[in-house]
Coordinates of C-alpha atoms and ligand atoms in Angstrom, one line a residue:
M1 CA -24.9 -17.2 -6.6
N2 CA -22.2 -15.4 -4.5
K3 CA -19.1 -14.4 -6.4
K4 CA -15.8 -15.8 -5.2
A5 CA -12.8 -13.7 -4.8
L6 CA -9.2 -14.7 -4.0
I7 CA -6.9 -12.2 -2.3
T8 CA -3.2 -12.8 -2.2
G9 CA -1.8 -10.7 0.6
I10 CA -5.0 -10.8 2.6
T11 CA -3.1 -10.4 5.9
G12 CA -1.7 -7.0 4.7
Q13 CA -3.1 -3.5 5.1
D14 CA -5.0 -3.5 1.8
G15 CA -5.9 -7.2 1.9
S16 CA -7.7 -6.7 5.2
Y17 CA -9.8 -3.8 4.1
L18 CA -10.6 -5.4 0.7
A19 CA -11.7 -8.6 2.5
E20 CA -14.1 -6.6 4.7
Y21 CA -15.4 -4.7 1.7
L22 CA -16.0 -7.8 -0.4
L23 CA -17.6 -9.8 2.4
D24 CA -20.0 -6.9 3.0
K25 CA -20.9 -7.1 -0.7
G26 CA -21.8 -10.8 -0.3
Y27 CA -18.7 -12.3 -1.8
I28 CA -17.2 -15.5 -0.7
V29 CA -13.6 -14.5 0.1
H30 CA -10.6 -16.8 -0.1
G31 CA -7.2 -15.5 1.1
I32 CA -3.7 -16.8 0.7
K33 CA -1.6 -16.5 3.8
R34 CA 2.0 -17.5 4.0
K35 CA 3.6 -19.7 6.6
S36 CA 5.2 -17.7 9.4
S37 CA 6.6 -18.7 12.7
S38 CA 4.5 -16.1 14.5
F39 CA 0.9 -15.1 14.0
N40 CA 0.4 -12.9 10.9
T41 CA -3.4 -12.6 10.8
S42 CA -3.9 -9.7 13.3
R43 CA -5.4 -7.5 10.6
I44 CA -8.2 -9.9 9.8
D45 CA -8.7 -11.7 13.2
H46 CA -11.6 -9.4 14.0
I47 CA -13.6 -10.7 10.9
Y48 CA -13.8 -14.1 12.6
K49 CA -15.5 -12.5 15.6
D50 CA -18.4 -11.4 13.3
S51 CA -20.3 -14.7 12.5
H52 CA -22.1 -13.1 9.6
L53 CA -18.8 -12.2 7.8
S54 CA -16.6 -15.1 9.0
S55 CA -18.8 -17.8 7.5
N56 CA -17.8 -16.6 4.0
L57 CA -14.0 -16.2 4.7
F58 CA -11.6 -19.0 4.0
L59 CA -7.8 -18.9 4.4
H60 CA -5.3 -21.2 2.5
Y61 CA -1.6 -21.6 3.0
G62 CA 0.3 -20.5 0.0
D63 CA 3.3 -18.4 -1.1
L64 CA 4.0 -16.4 -4.2
T65 CA 7.4 -18.1 -4.5
D66 CA 5.7 -21.5 -4.6
A67 CA 3.9 -22.1 -8.0
S68 CA 2.4 -25.4 -7.0
S69 CA 0.7 -23.9 -4.0
L70 CA -0.9 -21.3 -6.2
V71 CA -2.1 -23.8 -8.8
N72 CA -3.6 -25.9 -6.0
V73 CA -5.5 -23.0 -4.4
L74 CA -6.7 -21.6 -7.7
N75 CA -7.8 -25.1 -8.9
K76 CA -9.8 -25.6 -5.6
I77 CA -11.5 -22.3 -5.7
K78 CA -11.8 -21.2 -9.4
P79 CA -12.4 -17.6 -8.3
N80 CA -14.4 -15.0 -10.3
E81 CA -11.9 -12.4 -9.3
I82 CA -8.2 -12.5 -8.1
Y83 CA -6.7 -9.5 -6.3
N84 CA -2.9 -9.9 -6.4
L85 CA -1.9 -7.8 -3.4
A86 CA 0.9 -10.0 -2.0
A87 CA 4.4 -8.5 -2.2
Q88 CA 7.6 -7.7 -0.3
S89 CA 6.2 -4.2 -0.3
H90 CA 8.9 -2.2 1.6
V91 CA 11.0 0.0 -0.8
G92 CA 13.9 0.5 1.6
H93 CA 14.1 -3.2 2.5
S94 CA 14.1 -4.1 -1.2
F95 CA 17.7 -2.8 -1.4
E96 CA 18.7 -5.3 1.3
I97 CA 16.8 -8.3 -0.1
P98 CA 16.6 -7.5 -3.8
E99 CA 16.6 -11.1 -5.0
Y100 CA 13.7 -12.1 -2.7
T101 CA 11.8 -9.0 -3.6
S102 CA 12.1 -9.8 -7.3
E103 CA 11.0 -13.4 -6.6
V104 CA 7.8 -12.3 -4.7
T105 CA 7.0 -8.9 -6.1
G106 CA 8.0 -9.6 -9.7
L107 CA 7.9 -13.3 -10.5
G108 CA 5.2 -14.0 -8.0
T109 CA 2.7 -12.1 -10.3
L110 CA 3.8 -14.3 -13.3
R111 CA 3.2 -17.4 -11.2
V112 CA -0.4 -16.3 -10.5
L113 CA -1.0 -15.5 -14.1
E114 CA 0.5 -18.8 -15.3
A115 CA -1.6 -20.7 -12.8
M116 CA -4.7 -19.0 -14.3
R117 CA -3.5 -19.9 -17.8
F118 CA -2.6 -23.5 -16.9
L119 CA -6.0 -24.0 -15.3
N120 CA -7.8 -22.4 -18.2
L121 CA -9.5 -19.8 -15.9
K122 CA -10.6 -17.7 -18.9
K123 CA -13.4 -15.9 -17.1
T124 CA -11.4 -15.0 -14.0
K125 CA -10.7 -11.3 -13.6
F126 CA -7.2 -10.3 -12.4
Y127 CA -6.2 -7.2 -10.5
Q128 CA -2.5 -6.3 -10.1
A129 CA -1.3 -4.1 -7.3
S130 CA 0.9 -1.7 -9.2
T131 CA 2.5 1.3 -7.7
S132 CA 3.7 4.9 -8.0
E133 CA 7.2 3.5 -7.5
L134 CA 7.1 2.7 -11.2
F135 CA 7.6 6.4 -11.8
G136 CA 11.0 7.6 -10.7
Q137 CA 11.5 10.9 -12.4
K138 CA 9.5 14.1 -12.1
P139 CA 7.7 14.7 -15.4
N140 CA 9.1 17.4 -17.6
R141 CA 6.0 19.2 -18.7
S142 CA 3.6 18.3 -16.0
N143 CA 4.0 18.2 -12.2
S144 CA 2.0 14.9 -11.8
F145 CA 2.1 11.4 -13.1
N146 CA -0.7 9.8 -15.1
E147 CA -1.2 6.5 -16.9
N148 CA 1.0 7.7 -19.8
S149 CA 3.9 9.0 -17.8
I150 CA 7.3 7.5 -18.4
M151 CA 8.2 4.7 -15.9
I152 CA 11.8 4.8 -14.5
P153 CA 11.8 2.9 -11.2
K154 CA 14.5 3.6 -8.7
S155 CA 14.6 0.6 -6.4
P156 CA 14.6 -3.2 -6.6
Y157 CA 11.0 -3.0 -5.5
G158 CA 10.0 -0.6 -8.3
V159 CA 11.8 -2.7 -10.9
S160 CA 10.0 -5.8 -9.7
K161 CA 6.7 -4.0 -9.8
L162 CA 7.5 -2.8 -13.3
Y163 CA 7.9 -6.4 -14.4
S164 CA 4.5 -7.2 -12.8
Y165 CA 2.9 -4.2 -14.5
W166 CA 4.1 -5.3 -17.9
I167 CA 3.5 -9.0 -17.6
T168 CA -0.1 -8.2 -16.6
K169 CA -0.5 -6.2 -19.8
V170 CA 1.1 -8.9 -21.8
Y171 CA -1.3 -11.6 -20.5
R172 CA -4.2 -9.2 -21.3
E173 CA -3.1 -8.8 -24.9
A174 CA -1.6 -12.2 -25.6
Y175 CA -4.3 -14.4 -24.0
N176 CA -7.2 -12.0 -23.8
F177 CA -7.2 -12.1 -20.0
Y178 CA -9.4 -9.6 -18.1
A179 CA -6.2 -8.3 -16.3
C180 CA -5.9 -4.7 -14.9
N181 CA -3.2 -2.6 -13.2
G182 CA -4.2 -0.3 -10.4
I183 CA -1.3 2.1 -10.2
L184 CA -1.7 3.2 -6.6
F185 CA 0.1 6.1 -4.9
N186 CA 0.9 5.8 -1.2
H187 CA -2.1 4.9 0.9
E188 CA -2.1 4.7 4.7
S189 CA -4.4 3.8 7.5
P190 CA -4.3 2.7 11.2
R191 CA -3.5 -0.7 9.8
R192 CA -0.3 0.5 7.9
G193 CA 2.8 -1.5 8.8
E194 CA 4.8 0.3 11.5
T195 CA 8.0 0.6 9.4
F196 CA 6.4 2.8 6.8
V197 CA 7.0 6.4 7.5
T198 CA 3.5 7.7 8.3
R199 CA 2.7 5.0 10.8
K200 CA 6.2 5.3 12.3
I201 CA 5.5 9.0 12.9
T202 CA 1.9 8.6 14.2
M203 CA 3.0 5.8 16.6
F204 CA 5.8 8.0 17.9
F205 CA 3.4 10.9 18.6
A206 CA 0.9 8.6 20.2
K207 CA 3.7 7.3 22.6
K208 CA 4.8 10.9 23.2
I209 CA 1.3 12.0 24.3
L210 CA 1.3 9.1 26.7
G211 CA 4.5 10.3 28.3
S212 CA 7.3 8.6 26.3
K213 CA 10.8 10.2 26.2
E214 CA 11.9 8.4 23.1
I215 CA 13.5 10.2 20.2
L216 CA 12.3 9.5 16.6
Y217 CA 14.9 8.8 14.0
L218 CA 14.0 9.5 10.4
G219 CA 15.7 9.6 7.0
N220 CA 14.9 11.9 4.1
L221 CA 12.5 14.6 5.4
N222 CA 12.3 16.4 2.0
A223 CA 10.8 13.5 0.0
K224 CA 7.2 14.2 -1.1
R225 CA 4.5 11.7 -1.3
D226 CA 0.8 11.7 -2.4
W227 CA -0.9 10.1 0.5
G228 CA -4.5 8.7 0.4
H229 CA -6.6 6.5 2.6
A230 CA -6.4 2.7 2.1
K231 CA -10.2 2.4 2.5
D232 CA -10.8 4.6 -0.5
Y233 CA -8.2 2.8 -2.6
T234 CA -9.4 -0.7 -1.9
E235 CA -12.9 0.3 -2.9
M236 CA -11.4 1.5 -6.2
Q237 CA -9.6 -1.8 -6.6
W238 CA -12.9 -3.5 -6.7
K239 CA -14.4 -1.0 -9.1
I240 CA -11.5 -1.5 -11.5
L241 CA -12.6 -5.1 -11.9
Q242 CA -16.3 -4.2 -12.5
Q243 CA -15.7 -2.2 -15.7
S244 CA -16.8 -3.6 -19.1
K245 CA -13.2 -3.7 -20.4
P246 CA -9.9 -4.3 -18.6
D247 CA -7.7 -1.2 -18.2
D248 CA -5.0 0.4 -16.1
Y249 CA -5.7 3.3 -13.7
V250 CA -3.7 5.8 -11.6
I251 CA -5.2 6.1 -8.1
A252 CA -4.0 9.1 -6.2
T253 CA -5.3 12.3 -4.4
G254 CA -3.5 14.8 -6.7
K255 CA -1.8 16.4 -3.7
T256 CA 1.7 16.0 -2.4
T257 CA 3.2 16.5 1.1
S258 CA 6.8 16.2 2.4
I259 CA 7.7 14.0 5.4
R260 CA 8.5 17.1 7.4
E261 CA 5.0 18.5 6.6
F262 CA 3.5 15.3 7.7
V263 CA 5.2 15.6 11.1
N264 CA 3.9 19.2 11.3
L265 CA 0.3 18.0 10.6
C266 CA 0.6 15.5 13.5
C267 CA 1.8 18.3 15.8
K268 CA -1.0 20.6 14.6
Y269 CA -3.6 17.9 15.4
L270 CA -2.1 17.3 18.8
K271 CA -1.7 21.1 19.4
L272 CA 2.1 20.6 20.0
K273 CA 4.5 23.4 19.2
I274 CA 7.4 22.1 17.0
L275 CA 10.7 23.9 16.1
W276 CA 12.9 22.6 13.3
S277 CA 16.6 23.6 13.2
G278 CA 19.6 22.6 11.1
K279 CA 19.9 21.1 7.7
G280 CA 20.5 17.7 6.1
I281 CA 21.9 15.0 8.4
K282 CA 22.1 17.7 11.2
E283 CA 18.4 18.6 11.1
K284 CA 16.6 18.2 14.4
A285 CA 13.1 19.0 15.8
Y286 CA 12.2 20.2 19.2
L287 CA 8.9 20.4 21.1
I288 CA 8.5 23.8 22.8
K289 CA 6.6 23.6 26.1
N290 CA 6.5 26.1 28.9
G291 CA 9.5 27.9 27.4
K292 CA 11.6 24.7 27.4
K293 CA 12.9 22.8 24.3
E294 CA 12.7 18.9 24.2
L295 CA 14.6 17.2 21.4
I296 CA 12.2 14.8 19.7
I297 CA 13.5 14.1 16.1
K298 CA 16.9 13.4 14.7
I299 CA 18.2 12.1 11.4
D300 CA 19.7 8.6 11.1
K301 CA 21.6 7.9 7.9
K302 CA 20.4 4.3 8.0
Y303 CA 17.0 5.5 6.9
Y304 CA 18.3 7.1 3.7
R305 CA 17.9 4.9 0.7
P306 CA 20.8 4.3 -1.8
L307 CA 18.5 5.9 -4.4
E308 CA 15.4 7.9 -3.6
I309 CA 12.3 9.1 -5.4
D310 CA 12.1 12.7 -4.2
Y311 CA 8.7 13.6 -5.6
L312 CA 5.4 11.8 -6.2
K313 CA 2.1 13.3 -7.1
G314 CA -0.5 11.4 -9.1
N315 CA -3.2 12.6 -11.5
P316 CA -6.3 10.4 -10.8
K317 CA -8.6 12.1 -13.3
K318 CA -9.2 9.0 -15.4
A319 CA -9.9 6.8 -12.5
L320 CA -12.2 9.2 -10.6
K321 CA -14.2 9.8 -13.8
K322 CA -14.4 6.2 -15.2
L323 CA -14.9 4.5 -11.9
N324 CA -17.3 7.3 -10.8
Y325 CA -15.6 7.7 -7.5
K326 CA -15.2 10.6 -5.0
L327 CA -12.5 10.3 -2.4
K328 CA -14.0 10.2 1.1
H329 CA -10.9 10.9 3.2
S330 CA -8.5 13.9 3.5
L331 CA -4.9 13.8 4.7
K332 CA -5.9 15.8 7.8
D333 CA -8.6 13.2 8.7
L334 CA -6.1 10.4 8.0
V335 CA -3.6 11.9 10.5
K336 CA -6.3 12.2 13.1
E337 CA -7.6 8.7 12.6
M338 CA -4.1 7.1 12.7
I339 CA -3.0 9.0 15.8
D340 CA -6.3 8.3 17.7
S341 CA -6.0 4.7 16.8
D342 CA -2.4 4.4 17.9
I343 CA -3.2 6.1 21.2
K344 CA -6.1 3.6 21.7
L345 CA -3.9 0.7 20.8
L346 CA -1.1 1.8 23.3
K347 CA -3.6 2.3 26.1
Ligands
NAP1 P1 1.5 -5.0 3.1 O1 0.7 -4.5 4.2 O2 3.0 -5.0 3.1 O3 1.0 -6.5 2.7 C1 1.7 -7.4 1.9 C2 1.0 -8.7 2.0 O4 1.8 -9.6 1.1 C3 1.0 -9.3 3.4 O5 -0.2 -10.0 3.5 C4 2.1 -10.3 3.3 O6 2.0 -11.4 4.3 C5 2.0 -10.8 1.9 N1 3.2 -11.5 1.4 C6 4.5 -11.0 1.5 N2 5.3 -11.9 0.9 C7 4.6 -13.0 0.5 C8 4.8 -14.2 -0.1 N3 6.1 -14.6 -0.5 N4 3.8 -15.0 -0.5 C9 2.5 -14.7 -0.1 N5 2.2 -13.5 0.5 C10 3.2 -12.7 0.8 O7 1.2 -4.2 1.7 P2 -0.1 -3.2 1.5 O8 0.3 -1.9 1.9 O9 -1.3 -3.9 1.9 O10 -0.1 -3.2 -0.1 C11 -0.8 -4.2 -0.9 C12 -0.1 -4.3 -2.3 O11 -0.2 -3.0 -2.9 C13 1.3 -4.7 -2.3 O12 1.6 -5.5 -3.4 C14 2.1 -3.4 -2.4 O13 3.3 -3.6 -3.0 C15 1.1 -2.6 -3.3 N6 1.1 -1.2 -3.1 C16 1.0 -0.6 -1.9 C17 0.9 0.8 -1.8 C18 0.7 1.4 -0.4 O14 0.9 2.7 -0.3 N7 0.2 0.7 0.6 C19 0.9 1.6 -2.9 C20 1.0 1.0 -4.1 C21 1.1 -0.4 -4.2 P3 2.5 -11.2 5.8 O15 1.3 -10.5 6.5 O16 2.7 -12.6 6.2 O17 3.7 -10.3 5.8
F7E2 O1 8.5 6.0 2.7 C1 11.0 8.6 3.5 C2 11.4 7.6 2.5 O2 8.5 3.6 3.4 C3 8.0 7.2 2.2 C4 5.0 1.3 0.0 O3 3.7 1.0 0.4 O4 4.4 3.4 -1.0 C5 5.2 2.8 0.0 O5 6.6 3.1 -0.4 C6 9.1 8.3 2.1 C7 10.3 7.8 1.4 O6 6.9 4.4 1.7 C8 11.8 7.4 6.8 O7 12.7 7.8 2.1 C9 12.0 9.3 5.7 O8 10.8 8.8 0.6 O9 6.6 5.1 4.0 P1 7.6 4.7 3.0 P2 7.4 4.3 0.2 O10 8.8 4.0 0.1 O11 6.9 5.6 -0.5 C10 4.6 2.9 -2.4 C11 3.6 3.6 -3.3 C12 4.6 1.4 -2.5 O12 4.2 0.9 -3.5 C13 5.3 0.7 -1.4 O13 4.8 -0.7 -1.3 O14 9.5 8.5 3.5 N1 11.4 8.4 4.9 N2 12.3 8.7 6.9 C14 11.3 7.2 5.6 N3 10.7 6.1 5.2 C15 10.7 5.1 6.1 N4 10.1 3.9 5.8 N5 11.2 5.2 7.4 C16 11.8 6.4 7.8 O15 12.3 6.5 8.9

């Protein structure tokens, strides 16, 4: 019989790739989508055009802030696997809406776990979308973070995710749940939300190539992130739930790149000559063409966060070995894929 999976956050970047992946594997996929006044299914609409896949995909209204909706959906489906991907996932915005972020990204996880307990779903496996934002401080002895690194989050988002990380472990130990944390470092794709920095940059350069005169306003250019591809990472989410015992895994590439370097990678791909000048809030970037300078990037203080994690690099050794996985995408390929896709979208 086909396995049944429930994905919270199916309309998000990861949810959409995971849905495709599980449908391809023959799963019946159920997704929870929240009520919104405008359409929020653009990342999964294409699945409905594929009759082979769409017949096994079912969407239900629900919300991580609404416990009864979760109990109702879980009771109806009784899934073999739950992937809890729903969250208010923007770190910057979590400073502006901290209480809502805690409700969804923190307590929302408890509501799903409690629904499982209340309905006695003892055989259901649970995946929690944990994050590198749990780690706030560069490790003393090592230059990367692993499963044993100290967790000192630096945002309402990170704190909410820390709660979810621990409550997942508590339910594993207290009630013998098959519950796992995937501690994922940043992962991007053409489906990344446009307010996250990589997509903001690739969309800007796609517009520029098509003749736009816009200026790109960014925040902290020095922050370093470990960027992987969402497709690799969603495949590993599935693998985490296929192991004989539940466990927690860091998923990362083991490489780190600053925002400024990411911009440079985009220019390199597009064969654009870029010149940086100034420091801090006064830093600017120009395109050099035919001996002329065009201002393209400025800093806007509003994109600085009240508190920032300056450096993130993961150590994925345990995950790559135990899950027997080899990453398929490099950052260079990711930049190319995102820019090409944005140009196509704009055209
Ligand atoms: P995303 O694109 O922001 O998707 C978040 C999903 O959660 C969307 O489907 C969103 O619905 C849904 N959602 C938001 N609030 C909800 C609520 N109150 N009730 C039900 N659903 C709600 O995030 P992502 O990049 O796919 O990430 C997936 C998960 O992994 C998130 O939990 C994120 O925090 C975590 N994570 C992400 C990364 C990364 O680099 N991408 C790294 C580590 C961990 P709408 O479509 O209606 O907004
Ligand atoms: O910021 C800096 C910003 O918003 C990356 C989420 O998926 O990954 C994501 O969180 C860096 C930060 O991602 C702008 O200050 C500079 O240092 O793309 P981001 P994030 O905050 O790392 C983690 C792992 C998650 O779990 C989250 O859900 O870029 N930055 N200038 C900027 N960031 C944004 N958004 N916009 C700027 O203009």
